[in-house]
Amino acid sequence: MKFFWVTSVCFLLALLFHGVPSETTSVNKEHAGTPPRGWNSYDSFCWTVSEEEFLQSAEIVSQRLKPQGYQYVVVDYLWYRRKVPGAYVESLGFDVIDEWGRMIPDPDRWPSSKGGKGFSEVANKVHSMGLKFGIHVMRGISTQAVNANTPILDTTKRGAYEESGKVWHAKDIGIKERACAWMSHGFMSVNTKLGAGRAFLRSLYEQYAEWGVDFVKHDCVFGDDLDINEISYVSEVLKQLNRPILYSLSPGTSVTPAMAKDVSGLVNMYRITGDDWDSWGDVAAHFDVTRDFSTANMIGAKGLLGKSWPDLDMLPLGWLTDPGSNEGPHRQCRLNLDEQRTQMTLWSMAKSPLMFGGHVRKIDQATFDIITNPTLLEINTYSSHNMEFPYITSMKSLDSEDQVLALQSGCQRDVPTPNTLLLGLTGCSDSKAIGWSIQTLDQDLEQICLKRSSRNSDEETIYKQEYLGKHHLLATDRKEFCLDASPTRKLTSKEFKRDSFSPCRWDTNQMWELNPNGTLANSYSGLCATVNSVKAKINSGGIRSWVATGRKGEVYVAFFNLNTKKMVISMKTSDLARVLSGRNLNWSSCKCKEVWSGKDVQITQETISLAVEIHGTALFVLNCS
Ligand SMILES: *[C@@H]1O[C@H](CO)[C@@H](O)[C@H](O)[C@H]1NC(C)=O
Ligand SMILES: *[C@@H]1O[C@H](CO)[C@@H](O)[C@H](O)[C@H]1NC(C)=O
């Protein structure tokens, strides 16, 4: 078990010790030196995009989004499937393959591919726009190629692969029992232990390089569908090619940092969640997993010929289609503006690749402003020390009725934190008793809080501050119950249980006093309170915060309100100083601006505090001398 701040300090020191890589080396020489950025056809066209639609989109990306670093345009899946009646995502037998069992673009949708040219002409046009060209590919080999039992190409001979006196075929290398789980009719793994299996994979990726592909999104090989052999071999092939091709893995349901550690060095980006669509649940589901990858130091870790990035998936904003659909864009994104800003803020603070998914031919101003916000893009590209920041506090915003009632009773409590708190009593000279403070959150509101944060080794829990009444210590689930500290009940120096709470009375054994040194003494027993353990598992609700530092010394702090009530979220600059302990900042000199509103924010009593909308975010930039 470690205290969270200790982990953070070690992390910062380690970085200082190794020195920060200079910007020029990280951008120019490495693959994916910064998180890749671009547009992908999936969220607006599903699989149905045509050459004309794709190139028109690329042209708009080049004019409107390239100046903001959106560089890759990626054709998502099934570009080889004929768009005819009966063809859909799970259909079999509609794909176009060449004599060697390799997928080639459907000539009706991609007319420039006729005559064996594949994607060469599309790639040329994309390059002439100053952009880079990407394609989506599936695992292994198609069922269609296996059924047709096509021969395997040996690219070194430009002829059929022969070994042990026989010509090898698709049926020899396809592993039927290892079909792609989510497209079981479509694709299966190939046996990379066989020379013919490796020759087949090599024939695919060498062809992509010949076409002029710059980015490959390799699907159904990671997460639940992990095929480490194929990833390793493809990575090896890409490393040997003359053409730099970024290697991206998808999808990533049930990915853990431990699993990612096996592949991150082989690739440039990898999905860490299932598909992200435009629902609040999808956005909220990214907070825990993203924190875990940041804690495991996976953001910008070593990757294929450069760096690798945990990928939170495309941004499904603007004008969209539906998953699995046979039609192009036809509806508006269902996230509201606050939720869209939350998504863009988390994706940027976590340095996820930013792949816009909406229809660029019909991009509205609000969507454009979100995905091109200069501060967010600066954070996404250049910030460092990106991590979740657990030392925040919250209460319902003053416009809620409950809040007014709580004010009148003189008691406050943390609303979202479930209560499994074990308080203890100890002598007031015990250093464990220190840490209590009065916090002024807003106008006449005062709370007594204990700052303590820790991380449990077997369970991802964060120990957060508990908010307690000014003189009463309240049961957080039953606010009419207060903590007793009567020595006659033999609770001294032992853990309190739930039954230590009794109806609130202004009795001395329920009265607590804050000493100047941060101890909280019980008026009756003279003993001081301490928190032995708080099991406050952060679930999909609640509040979150992320911090990062900028390349010019600025500090970024994002608040996220995952609740269905507007919340006032607060933090202390002294807590920020804890996680940024490598930096000596004069906090009283800080200028603080909130990015989405553009407003200056006052730091009063060393506290930054702001009401954050339901599912919304606040993003602060602190410039301190
Ligand atoms: C804190 O202050 C109280 C009252 O002055 C004193 O009794 C106690 O020993 C102090 N505790 C610590 C840990 O310094
Ligand atoms: C910190 O900043 C404040 C306000 O700008 C200034 O008055 C003070 O002298 C500074 N303190 C130090 C130690 O530089």
XYZ file of C-alpha atoms and ligand atoms in Angstrom:
653
model
C 0.000 0.000 0.000
C 1.313 3.389 -0.961
C 0.211 6.882 -0.358
C -0.802 8.441 -3.610
C 1.299 11.551 -3.186
C 4.403 9.484 -2.656
C 3.817 7.797 -6.020
C 3.368 11.168 -7.632
C 6.517 12.586 -6.197
C 8.559 9.638 -7.407
C 7.080 10.021 -10.838
C 8.033 13.687 -11.042
C 11.524 13.155 -9.752
C 12.157 10.334 -12.190
C 11.227 12.613 -15.067
C 13.408 15.421 -13.872
C 16.281 13.036 -13.494
C 16.066 11.762 -17.056
C 15.485 15.213 -18.454
C 12.622 16.253 -20.688
C 13.092 15.220 -24.323
C 13.536 18.200 -26.566
C 10.645 19.017 -28.795
C 12.456 18.740 -32.096
C 13.622 15.203 -31.511
C 10.227 14.087 -30.314
C 8.345 15.531 -33.283
C 10.657 14.935 -36.219
C 12.531 11.734 -35.665
C 10.150 9.534 -33.781
C 7.013 7.868 -35.027
C 4.060 9.347 -33.164
C 6.304 11.651 -31.142
C 3.064 13.395 -30.178
C -0.457 11.891 -30.126
C -1.577 11.337 -33.752
C -4.492 13.491 -34.939
C -6.839 13.156 -37.894
C -10.215 12.145 -39.272
C -11.701 8.651 -39.599
C -14.682 7.730 -41.795
C -16.379 5.295 -39.378
C -18.588 7.541 -37.219
C -20.086 9.321 -40.215
C -20.127 6.607 -42.928
C -19.903 3.308 -41.025
C -18.450 1.060 -43.772
C -20.142 2.636 -46.784
C -17.778 5.503 -47.694
C -16.947 5.921 -51.389
C -13.836 7.298 -53.042
C -15.613 10.519 -53.953
C -16.956 11.029 -50.419
C -13.611 10.172 -48.896
C -11.586 12.523 -51.093
C -14.073 15.365 -50.621
C -13.783 14.862 -46.875
C -9.984 14.779 -47.092
C -10.027 18.055 -49.029
C -12.045 19.720 -46.256
C -9.793 18.237 -43.577
C -6.815 19.681 -45.429
C -8.380 23.134 -45.657
C -10.036 23.435 -42.257
C -8.390 21.007 -39.848
C -4.837 20.508 -41.070
C -3.767 23.905 -39.683
C -4.725 22.494 -36.252
C -2.634 19.373 -36.729
C -5.324 16.992 -38.029
C -3.052 15.139 -40.383
C -4.267 11.567 -40.941
C -7.364 10.688 -42.984
C -8.346 7.087 -42.397
C -10.714 4.808 -44.357
C -12.394 2.615 -41.781
C -13.463 -0.992 -42.205
C -14.799 -3.079 -45.102
C -13.489 -0.931 -47.961
C -13.269 -4.247 -49.854
C -16.953 -5.086 -49.437
C -19.343 -4.601 -52.376
C -22.137 -2.223 -51.424
C -24.966 -4.322 -52.904
C -28.247 -5.664 -51.460
C -27.483 -8.362 -48.899
C -24.091 -6.930 -47.909
C -23.736 -5.744 -44.327
C -21.202 -5.980 -41.507
C -21.711 -9.707 -40.718
C -22.399 -10.860 -44.279
C -20.084 -13.348 -46.003
C -19.156 -13.547 -49.654
C -19.357 -9.909 -50.751
C -15.674 -9.051 -50.451
C -13.236 -8.369 -53.260
C -9.988 -10.332 -52.973
C -7.071 -10.747 -55.325
C -5.515 -14.004 -56.585
C -3.402 -14.181 -53.380
C -6.363 -13.859 -51.021
C -5.655 -10.227 -50.138
C -8.397 -7.634 -49.701
C -8.593 -5.045 -52.440
C -10.857 -1.969 -52.573
C -14.352 -2.535 -53.993
C -13.922 -1.151 -57.550
C -17.475 0.237 -57.613
C -16.934 2.345 -54.506
C -13.220 3.010 -55.246
C -13.042 3.366 -59.045
C -9.399 4.490 -59.067
C -8.435 1.058 -57.714
C -9.315 -0.669 -61.013
C -6.488 -2.382 -62.856
C -4.741 -3.597 -59.708
C -3.892 -0.125 -58.425
C -5.406 -0.609 -55.001
C -5.364 2.608 -52.973
C -2.346 4.137 -54.816
C -4.267 6.929 -56.491
C -6.254 7.789 -53.391
C -3.032 7.884 -51.368
C -1.406 10.132 -53.996
C -4.284 12.570 -53.872
C -4.295 12.580 -50.091
C -0.546 13.253 -50.066
C -0.952 16.113 -52.541
C -3.323 17.715 -50.020
C -0.519 17.632 -47.460
C -2.200 14.853 -45.480
C -1.359 11.284 -44.573
C -3.409 8.273 -45.609
C -4.648 5.515 -43.319
C -6.665 2.307 -43.678
C -8.417 -0.087 -41.332
C -7.606 -3.783 -41.630
C -8.850 -6.882 -39.832
C -6.995 -9.704 -38.146
C -5.390 -12.483 -40.147
C -7.090 -13.740 -43.262
C -10.656 -13.511 -44.584
C -12.998 -16.495 -44.489
C -13.591 -15.783 -48.139
C -9.913 -16.313 -48.982
C -9.854 -19.507 -46.898
C -12.984 -20.812 -48.657
C -11.442 -19.961 -52.045
C -8.190 -21.564 -50.830
C -6.064 -19.005 -52.667
C -2.305 -19.585 -52.837
C 0.018 -17.561 -50.583
C 2.266 -14.942 -52.195
C 5.980 -15.027 -51.483
C 6.975 -11.398 -52.040
C 10.676 -12.235 -52.227
C 9.984 -14.415 -55.293
C 6.915 -12.569 -56.592
C 5.352 -15.998 -56.914
C 3.598 -18.679 -54.876
C 5.048 -19.565 -51.480
C 6.655 -22.985 -51.587
C 8.178 -24.909 -48.742
C 8.818 -28.631 -48.136
C 8.055 -29.273 -51.780
C 4.529 -27.878 -51.774
C 2.692 -24.709 -52.689
C 0.942 -23.294 -49.608
C -2.661 -22.132 -49.583
C -5.050 -20.145 -47.428
C -6.527 -23.312 -45.844
C -3.055 -24.232 -44.578
C -2.639 -21.039 -42.565
C -6.157 -19.954 -41.461
C -7.125 -20.990 -37.907
C -10.914 -21.460 -38.034
C -11.236 -21.813 -34.241
C -9.720 -18.355 -33.883
C -12.283 -16.353 -35.783
C -12.659 -12.683 -34.924
C -15.185 -12.652 -32.054
C -17.179 -9.685 -33.326
C -17.063 -10.588 -37.032
C -16.950 -14.363 -36.857
C -18.000 -14.917 -40.490
C -15.437 -12.473 -41.767
C -11.903 -13.099 -40.520
C -9.716 -15.542 -38.611
C -6.161 -15.617 -37.278
C -3.338 -17.029 -39.349
C -0.754 -19.372 -37.920
C 2.371 -17.243 -37.548
C 4.427 -20.307 -36.601
C 4.250 -21.352 -40.251
C 6.502 -19.695 -42.812
C 3.448 -19.467 -45.072
C 1.431 -17.684 -42.365
C 4.167 -15.093 -41.948
C 4.572 -14.785 -45.742
C 0.852 -14.012 -46.036
C 0.980 -11.225 -43.419
C 4.099 -9.825 -45.058
C 2.371 -9.813 -48.458
C -0.438 -7.697 -46.976
C 1.691 -5.045 -45.320
C 4.184 -4.736 -48.149
C 1.238 -4.093 -50.441
C -0.107 -1.383 -48.112
C 3.319 0.266 -48.199
C 3.350 0.075 -52.018
C -0.025 1.771 -52.114
C 1.417 4.650 -50.060
C -0.398 3.926 -46.803
C 0.929 5.915 -43.782
C -1.273 4.521 -41.019
C -2.773 1.096 -40.333
C -5.574 0.553 -37.844
C -5.413 -3.172 -37.100
C -8.651 -4.511 -35.708
C -9.689 -7.616 -33.777
C -6.190 -8.408 -32.491
C -6.270 -6.678 -29.096
C -8.287 -6.679 -25.877
C -10.704 -9.625 -25.826
C -9.381 -10.702 -29.226
C -5.705 -10.527 -28.335
C -3.420 -12.138 -30.918
C 0.033 -11.244 -29.681
C 1.730 -13.360 -32.364
C 0.150 -11.438 -35.194
C 0.797 -8.036 -33.558
C 4.450 -8.946 -32.981
C 4.973 -10.132 -36.522
C 3.187 -7.191 -38.158
C 5.243 -4.835 -36.001
C 8.416 -6.547 -37.212
C 7.344 -6.208 -40.858
C 6.491 -2.525 -40.410
C 9.852 -1.882 -38.803
C 11.609 -3.291 -41.863
C 9.645 -1.292 -44.430
C 11.168 1.786 -45.997
C 7.913 3.625 -45.588
C 7.066 4.888 -42.070
C 3.635 3.461 -41.198
C 2.028 4.257 -37.844
C 0.622 1.141 -36.214
C -2.693 1.462 -34.384
C -4.573 -1.327 -32.570
C -8.323 -1.601 -32.241
C -10.605 -2.309 -30.483
C -9.714 -2.623 -26.888
C -12.541 -3.980 -24.777
C -11.305 -5.149 -21.388
C -7.792 -3.837 -21.799
C -5.689 -3.500 -18.676
C -2.335 -1.723 -18.358
C -0.767 -5.158 -17.789
C -2.035 -6.422 -21.147
C -1.057 -3.170 -22.856
C 2.489 -3.465 -21.553
C 2.931 -6.502 -23.795
C 2.043 -4.552 -26.927
C 2.736 -0.845 -26.320
C 6.366 -1.154 -27.427
C 5.248 -2.795 -30.692
C 2.717 -0.180 -31.792
C 2.051 3.577 -31.823
C -1.460 3.673 -30.405
C -3.902 1.170 -28.961
C -7.515 1.383 -27.949
C -8.225 0.916 -24.255
C -12.025 0.760 -24.376
C -14.741 -0.586 -26.641
C -16.189 1.617 -29.355
C -17.068 5.093 -28.160
C -20.333 6.486 -29.502
C -22.245 9.629 -28.626
C -23.823 8.567 -25.336
C -22.942 9.942 -21.903
C -22.303 6.406 -20.601
C -19.584 5.945 -23.217
C -17.872 9.189 -22.200
C -18.130 8.441 -18.460
C -16.749 4.916 -18.958
C -13.387 6.390 -19.972
C -12.431 8.027 -16.661
C -11.317 4.964 -14.659
C -9.449 3.221 -17.436
C -7.712 6.415 -18.508
C -6.566 7.073 -14.946
C -5.185 3.530 -14.719
C -3.132 3.984 -17.888
C -1.761 7.303 -16.674
C -0.847 5.786 -13.299
C 0.966 2.976 -15.123
C 3.024 5.606 -17.026
C 1.706 4.384 -20.369
C 0.974 7.808 -21.884
C 3.687 8.432 -24.478
C 5.640 5.312 -23.504
C 8.114 3.768 -25.915
C 6.418 2.488 -29.068
C 7.219 1.217 -32.554
C 10.142 3.364 -33.789
C 8.947 6.083 -31.441
C 6.143 6.431 -28.933
C 2.802 4.825 -28.161
C -0.449 6.310 -26.889
C -3.474 4.823 -25.131
C -6.308 5.624 -27.543
C -9.697 6.677 -26.157
C -11.289 6.274 -29.637
C -12.713 8.707 -32.158
C -14.629 11.860 -31.265
C -18.214 11.166 -32.431
C -19.269 14.808 -32.611
C -21.284 16.714 -35.188
C -23.153 14.928 -38.005
C -23.086 11.128 -37.685
C -24.357 7.728 -38.762
C -25.086 4.726 -36.509
C -22.899 1.715 -35.697
C -23.447 -1.246 -38.032
C -25.458 0.950 -40.385
C -25.555 0.686 -44.173
C -26.007 4.415 -44.586
C -23.923 7.536 -44.360
C -24.310 10.559 -42.065
C -27.924 11.421 -41.255
C -28.262 12.628 -37.661
C -26.877 15.022 -35.063
C -24.596 13.927 -32.202
C -26.651 13.127 -29.078
C -24.195 14.534 -26.533
C -25.045 18.002 -25.307
C -22.487 20.803 -25.418
C -21.287 20.221 -21.828
C -20.790 16.510 -22.490
C -18.903 17.212 -25.711
C -16.579 19.600 -23.890
C -16.044 16.991 -21.177
C -15.064 14.450 -23.823
C -12.652 16.804 -25.581
C -11.147 17.897 -22.246
C -10.523 14.355 -20.974
C -9.158 13.200 -24.348
C -6.785 16.198 -24.371
C -5.687 15.969 -20.726
C -4.952 12.259 -21.230
C -3.093 12.927 -24.493
C -5.269 10.523 -26.447
C -4.919 10.499 -30.227
C -7.644 12.835 -31.531
C -9.467 11.326 -34.476
C -12.523 13.342 -35.387
C -15.398 11.076 -36.457
C -18.117 13.489 -37.608
C -18.971 14.375 -41.179
C -16.531 17.129 -42.180
C -18.656 18.291 -45.120
C -21.311 19.369 -42.637
C -19.327 20.476 -39.639
C -21.162 23.042 -37.473
C -19.438 25.924 -35.749
C -19.862 24.581 -32.194
C -18.278 21.244 -33.133
C -15.504 22.988 -35.045
C -14.764 25.218 -32.043
C -14.538 22.225 -29.704
C -12.186 20.138 -31.813
C -9.936 23.063 -32.738
C -9.767 24.795 -29.360
C -6.144 26.003 -29.284
C -5.639 25.436 -25.540
C -6.981 21.894 -25.704
C -4.782 21.076 -28.686
C -1.758 22.604 -26.942
C -2.462 20.389 -23.917
C -2.986 17.330 -26.109
C 0.306 17.834 -27.946
C 2.712 19.312 -25.454
C 1.607 18.867 -21.853
C 3.376 16.507 -19.481
C 2.873 14.889 -16.062
C -0.733 14.197 -17.057
C -2.577 12.459 -14.243
C -5.772 12.215 -12.304
C -5.800 14.578 -9.339
C -7.746 13.153 -6.416
C -7.645 16.088 -3.994
C -10.844 17.782 -4.972
C -13.970 18.407 -3.019
C -17.504 19.036 -4.047
C -20.939 19.915 -2.878
C -24.196 20.452 -4.564
C -24.429 23.778 -6.231
C -26.255 26.445 -4.243
C -29.145 26.468 -6.629
C -30.289 23.104 -5.339
C -32.906 23.013 -2.572
C -31.068 20.395 -0.516
C -28.162 22.746 -0.235
C -30.275 25.460 1.320
C -31.574 23.006 3.911
C -28.083 21.815 4.716
C -26.955 25.394 5.156
C -29.666 26.078 7.680
C -28.680 23.089 9.782
C -25.085 24.276 9.755
C -23.867 20.957 8.445
C -22.310 20.036 5.155
C -21.290 16.752 3.730
C -19.807 15.400 0.596
C -22.732 14.398 -1.525
C -21.424 11.743 -3.897
C -19.083 9.807 -1.619
C -20.585 6.571 -0.376
C -19.982 6.080 3.298
C -17.855 3.229 4.509
C -15.672 5.418 6.614
C -13.913 4.196 9.721
C -13.036 6.985 12.072
C -10.747 6.469 14.972
C -9.710 8.324 18.096
C -6.156 8.921 19.106
C -4.157 11.133 21.440
C -3.924 14.686 20.126
C -0.126 14.609 20.119
C -0.232 11.756 17.579
C 0.850 13.048 14.152
C -1.853 10.874 12.560
C -4.385 13.270 14.041
C -3.142 16.175 11.955
C -4.657 17.139 8.643
C -8.003 18.648 9.489
C -8.764 22.070 8.158
C -11.587 24.491 7.696
C -12.370 25.127 4.118
C -14.265 28.107 2.860
C -15.967 27.083 -0.301
C -18.390 29.790 -1.090
C -19.747 32.884 0.607
C -20.603 31.889 4.209
C -20.082 28.159 3.772
C -17.475 26.498 5.908
C -16.622 22.841 6.179
C -14.197 20.813 8.203
C -12.244 18.417 6.059
C -9.562 15.832 6.443
C -7.062 15.755 3.640
C -5.890 12.291 3.122
C -5.308 10.321 0.015
C -4.094 6.847 -0.469
C -4.306 3.967 -2.817
C -5.137 0.427 -1.927
C -3.095 -2.227 -3.640
C -5.767 -4.805 -4.379
C -8.653 -2.501 -5.152
C -8.658 0.722 -7.100
C -9.925 2.968 -4.372
C -9.071 6.555 -3.808
C -9.267 7.888 -0.339
C -10.734 11.298 -0.563
C -11.483 14.065 1.828
C -14.553 13.671 3.895
C -16.651 16.720 4.442
C -17.977 17.053 7.858
C -20.115 19.476 9.755
C -18.553 22.451 11.368
C -18.927 21.147 14.858
C -20.723 17.924 14.389
C -19.197 14.998 12.571
C -22.014 13.731 10.443
C -22.830 10.297 9.190
C -22.490 10.809 5.467
C -25.446 8.614 4.588
C -27.779 9.836 7.330
C -27.126 13.463 7.932
C -29.253 13.639 11.071
C -26.750 11.284 12.767
C -23.604 12.577 14.408
C -20.473 10.937 15.686
C -20.284 10.236 19.384
C -16.984 10.193 21.200
C -18.135 9.315 24.646
C -15.489 7.434 26.629
C -18.244 5.757 28.613
C -19.089 3.768 25.490
C -15.518 2.455 25.425
C -14.781 3.735 21.989
C -11.537 5.423 22.843
C -8.625 4.634 20.565
C -10.704 2.098 18.695
C -12.316 2.232 15.318
C -15.740 3.707 15.169
C -18.427 1.717 13.522
C -21.676 2.887 12.072
C -23.320 2.508 15.471
C -21.017 5.183 16.838
C -23.361 7.619 15.178
C -26.395 8.741 17.088
C -28.995 11.470 16.537
C -27.304 14.856 16.511
C -27.454 16.795 19.764
C -25.360 19.725 20.876
C -23.812 17.489 23.541
C -20.156 17.747 24.468
C -19.481 14.184 23.325
C -20.634 15.149 19.871
C -18.729 18.408 19.799
C -15.414 18.787 18.083
C -12.937 21.632 18.039
C -10.283 22.395 15.482
C -6.836 23.172 16.915
C -4.465 25.507 15.035
C -2.117 22.577 14.274
C -4.853 20.756 12.347
C -5.993 18.317 15.007
C -9.670 17.862 15.726
C -10.316 17.372 19.398
C -13.435 16.011 21.012
C -14.677 18.406 23.655
C -15.661 15.674 26.087
C -12.891 13.078 25.884
C -10.098 15.411 24.860
C -9.041 12.808 22.279
C -8.474 13.672 18.631
C -10.122 12.241 15.527
C -8.348 10.408 12.774
C -9.532 8.548 9.708
C -8.238 5.010 9.668
C -9.777 3.967 6.438
C -12.243 5.263 3.944
C -13.535 2.955 1.282
C -14.922 5.455 -1.137
C -14.834 3.707 -4.447
C -15.165 6.224 -7.182
C -17.855 4.938 -9.480
C -19.306 6.278 -12.680
C -20.861 9.178 -10.806
C -18.970 11.634 -8.707
C -16.383 14.216 -9.555
C -13.009 13.888 -11.208
C -10.049 16.090 -11.850
C -6.912 15.901 -13.996
C -3.730 17.948 -13.874
C -0.918 18.483 -16.342
C 1.898 20.932 -16.832
C 2.497 22.913 -19.990
C 5.663 23.465 -21.960
C 5.871 27.117 -20.838
C 5.497 26.277 -17.175
C 1.748 26.791 -17.034
C -0.388 24.388 -15.015
C -3.629 22.869 -16.318
C -6.372 21.636 -14.023
C -9.617 20.136 -15.292
C -12.701 19.501 -13.135
C -15.305 17.023 -14.339
C -18.787 16.697 -12.897
C -20.119 13.215 -13.635
C -23.179 13.758 -11.456
C -26.700 14.512 -12.514
C -26.669 17.610 -10.296
C -24.756 20.797 -10.782
C -21.826 20.741 -8.327
C -19.424 23.268 -6.888
C -15.991 21.650 -7.249
C -13.022 23.011 -5.317
C -9.360 22.441 -4.851
C -6.541 23.933 -2.825
C -3.404 25.266 -4.438
C -1.477 23.584 -1.620
C -2.710 20.194 -2.869
C -1.657 21.091 -6.376
C 1.759 21.950 -4.998
C 1.920 18.414 -3.594
C 1.597 16.715 -6.980
C 3.767 19.329 -8.697
C 6.392 19.122 -6.021
C 9.229 19.482 -8.511
C 8.099 23.041 -9.135
C 8.429 26.029 -6.865
C 5.527 28.192 -7.822
C 4.379 31.331 -6.059
C 0.697 30.459 -5.937
C -0.341 33.904 -4.764
C 0.960 35.289 -8.037
C -1.082 32.919 -10.219
C -3.420 34.150 -12.881
C -6.176 31.661 -13.480
C -8.390 31.485 -16.543
C -11.185 29.037 -17.294
C -10.855 27.936 -20.907
C -14.411 27.092 -22.025
C -15.925 30.304 -20.632
C -12.836 32.416 -21.310
C -13.296 33.987 -17.869
C -10.682 34.872 -15.288
C -11.164 33.001 -12.026
C -10.141 34.387 -8.633
C -8.112 32.195 -6.325
C -9.571 33.064 -2.932
C -8.007 31.727 0.245
C -5.790 29.497 -1.885
C -8.862 27.760 -3.225
C -10.061 27.452 -6.782
C -13.752 26.792 -6.802
C -16.350 26.779 -9.541
C -19.871 25.539 -10.135
C -19.681 22.884 -12.860
C -22.704 21.899 -14.945
C -24.189 18.392 -15.025
C -21.759 16.173 -17.027
C -19.738 19.319 -17.610
C -16.151 20.382 -17.212
C -14.104 23.383 -16.150
C -10.575 23.708 -17.439
C -8.195 26.120 -15.701
C -4.931 27.448 -16.992
C -2.717 28.743 -14.187
C 0.135 31.046 -15.017
C 2.252 31.617 -11.932
C 5.604 33.273 -11.566
C -1.835 20.071 18.507
O -2.280 21.092 19.391
C -2.892 20.617 20.590
C -3.458 21.810 21.355
O -2.550 22.879 21.357
C -1.853 19.827 21.409
O -2.407 19.359 22.595
C -1.350 18.680 20.554
O -0.349 17.960 21.213
C -0.837 19.134 19.209
N -0.603 17.952 18.423
C 0.438 17.798 17.604
C 0.547 16.493 16.891
O 1.278 18.664 17.417
C 4.465 36.038 -4.681
O 3.610 36.825 -5.484
C 3.011 37.918 -4.785
C 1.989 38.556 -5.728
O 2.504 38.738 -7.014
C 4.109 38.882 -4.354
O 3.532 39.952 -3.650
C 5.085 38.134 -3.455
O 6.176 38.968 -3.134
C 5.611 36.864 -4.159
N 6.398 36.090 -3.211
C 7.595 35.597 -3.518
C 8.255 34.794 -2.436
O 8.142 35.795 -4.596
